[in-house]
């Protein structure tokens, strides 16, 4: 048996691959639910209604989808150019730290200018966090998978140091958290009696802009050429090093904005447990969307619904909500397998 590359990938296969991956992941997780002794159909029905079955559930799902859209875009942009950014979690926290540092009172800016400055500062912090690994890759050939992954731990330790030290809120009763954001630096609520905030609009708008950038501009063409074949792109005159650095700034900036939206739209301050792994989930979302910026929106909402619904499932049938992490991880593995068989076919001999 051998794998033979297909000359072209059928359009129906591109659509069917993520659906088949999610279906396979649900079947595999159903075995785990059954092994725990819980009724499988009731568990999955509760998972769905918990994520999408009420106004409150939809609000929570969209609130959680906001950072996931941005980290999914960060991964999709970088992966399209074959820059393997595994550090979105750290870039998210650096963006959140920068947002809190700028938006909690040190700047004497007009109210209309403070929020844009906070967002730009967070994006810049996230972009600079990925610029270092990108420079190491272009100058010295250092594997960015290693550097971006390890930077996550360094950033988390740095944020912990800041929250225990100079940025610790003296009014937090000893709890390691930052000072609260000023009201002028917070994102407005979109729906009354819900936590949906304007960060959702920012994330959706950025998905559209990234799609336009990728498909309608010279920069996007250079990114896609680099991702298709770096040597051929260099031979054709694409400035490979500059493209990698631009992609790094864009990808890291999107992840940094995810952190800013969390502190400016949902929490109002920064703690070390702010993100339950949004940066890592962004990788799964990007792969489920097949690196399509618009597909990232749908994939992020689905993953957010799973996380929110898992809490309801845990209360209803006693299955631990960690099943959501398992489901997302299995979805990634199934998606990678599905993508393999959309690009290759099995041959005998």
PDB file of C-alpha atoms in Angstrom, residues 62-70 73 115 119 186-191 195-207 254 257-266:
ATOM      1  CA  UNK A  62     -20.445  33.924  21.196  1.00  0.00           C
ATOM      2  CA  UNK A  63     -18.535  35.474  24.093  1.00  0.00           C
ATOM      3  CA  UNK A  64     -16.173  32.523  24.197  1.00  0.00           C
ATOM      4  CA  UNK A  65     -15.958  32.430  20.383  1.00  0.00           C
ATOM      5  CA  UNK A  66     -14.520  35.962  20.249  1.00  0.00           C
ATOM      6  CA  UNK A  67     -10.946  35.138  21.378  1.00  0.00           C
ATOM      7  CA  UNK A  68     -11.144  31.810  19.540  1.00  0.00           C
ATOM      8  CA  UNK A  69     -11.832  33.555  16.219  1.00  0.00           C
ATOM      9  CA  UNK A  70      -8.770  35.754  16.724  1.00  0.00           C
ATOM     10  CA  UNK A  73      -6.996  33.613  12.514  1.00  0.00           C
ATOM     11  CA  UNK A 115      -9.506  52.217  23.488  1.00  0.00           C
ATOM     12  CA  UNK A 119      -5.957  47.685  21.054  1.00  0.00           C
ATOM     13  CA  UNK A 186     -13.527  48.753  27.920  1.00  0.00           C
ATOM     14  CA  UNK A 187     -15.383  47.372  24.907  1.00  0.00           C
ATOM     15  CA  UNK A 188     -19.127  48.107  24.961  1.00  0.00           C
ATOM     16  CA  UNK A 189     -21.718  45.380  25.410  1.00  0.00           C
ATOM     17  CA  UNK A 190     -23.652  44.469  22.264  1.00  0.00           C
ATOM     18  CA  UNK A 191     -26.655  42.805  23.893  1.00  0.00           C
ATOM     19  CA  UNK A 195     -21.576  39.216  28.068  1.00  0.00           C
ATOM     20  CA  UNK A 196     -21.418  39.618  24.263  1.00  0.00           C
ATOM     21  CA  UNK A 197     -19.166  42.599  23.591  1.00  0.00           C
ATOM     22  CA  UNK A 198     -17.856  44.572  20.633  1.00  0.00           C
ATOM     23  CA  UNK A 199     -14.813  42.325  20.443  1.00  0.00           C
ATOM     24  CA  UNK A 200     -17.026  39.920  18.489  1.00  0.00           C
ATOM     25  CA  UNK A 201     -17.539  42.555  15.782  1.00  0.00           C
ATOM     26  CA  UNK A 202     -13.791  43.248  15.725  1.00  0.00           C
ATOM     27  CA  UNK A 203     -13.022  39.554  15.332  1.00  0.00           C
ATOM     28  CA  UNK A 204     -15.550  39.033  12.509  1.00  0.00           C
ATOM     29  CA  UNK A 205     -14.377  42.191  10.714  1.00  0.00           C
ATOM     30  CA  UNK A 206     -10.757  41.067  10.976  1.00  0.00           C
ATOM     31  CA  UNK A 207     -11.689  37.671   9.530  1.00  0.00           C
ATOM     32  CA  UNK A 254      -4.172  38.898  16.023  1.00  0.00           C
ATOM     33  CA  UNK A 257      -5.858  41.343  20.157  1.00  0.00           C
ATOM     34  CA  UNK A 258      -7.528  38.205  21.504  1.00  0.00           C
ATOM     35  CA  UNK A 259      -6.001  38.967  24.884  1.00  0.00           C
ATOM     36  CA  UNK A 260      -7.040  42.615  24.682  1.00  0.00           C
ATOM     37  CA  UNK A 261     -10.640  41.651  23.875  1.00  0.00           C
ATOM     38  CA  UNK A 262     -10.730  39.343  26.870  1.00  0.00           C
ATOM     39  CA  UNK A 263      -9.608  41.961  29.383  1.00  0.00           C
ATOM     40  CA  UNK A 264     -11.345  44.941  27.745  1.00  0.00           C
ATOM     41  CA  UNK A 265     -14.559  43.127  26.855  1.00  0.00           C
ATOM     42  CA  UNK A 266     -15.175  40.319  29.320  1.00  0.00           C
TER      43      UNK A 266
END
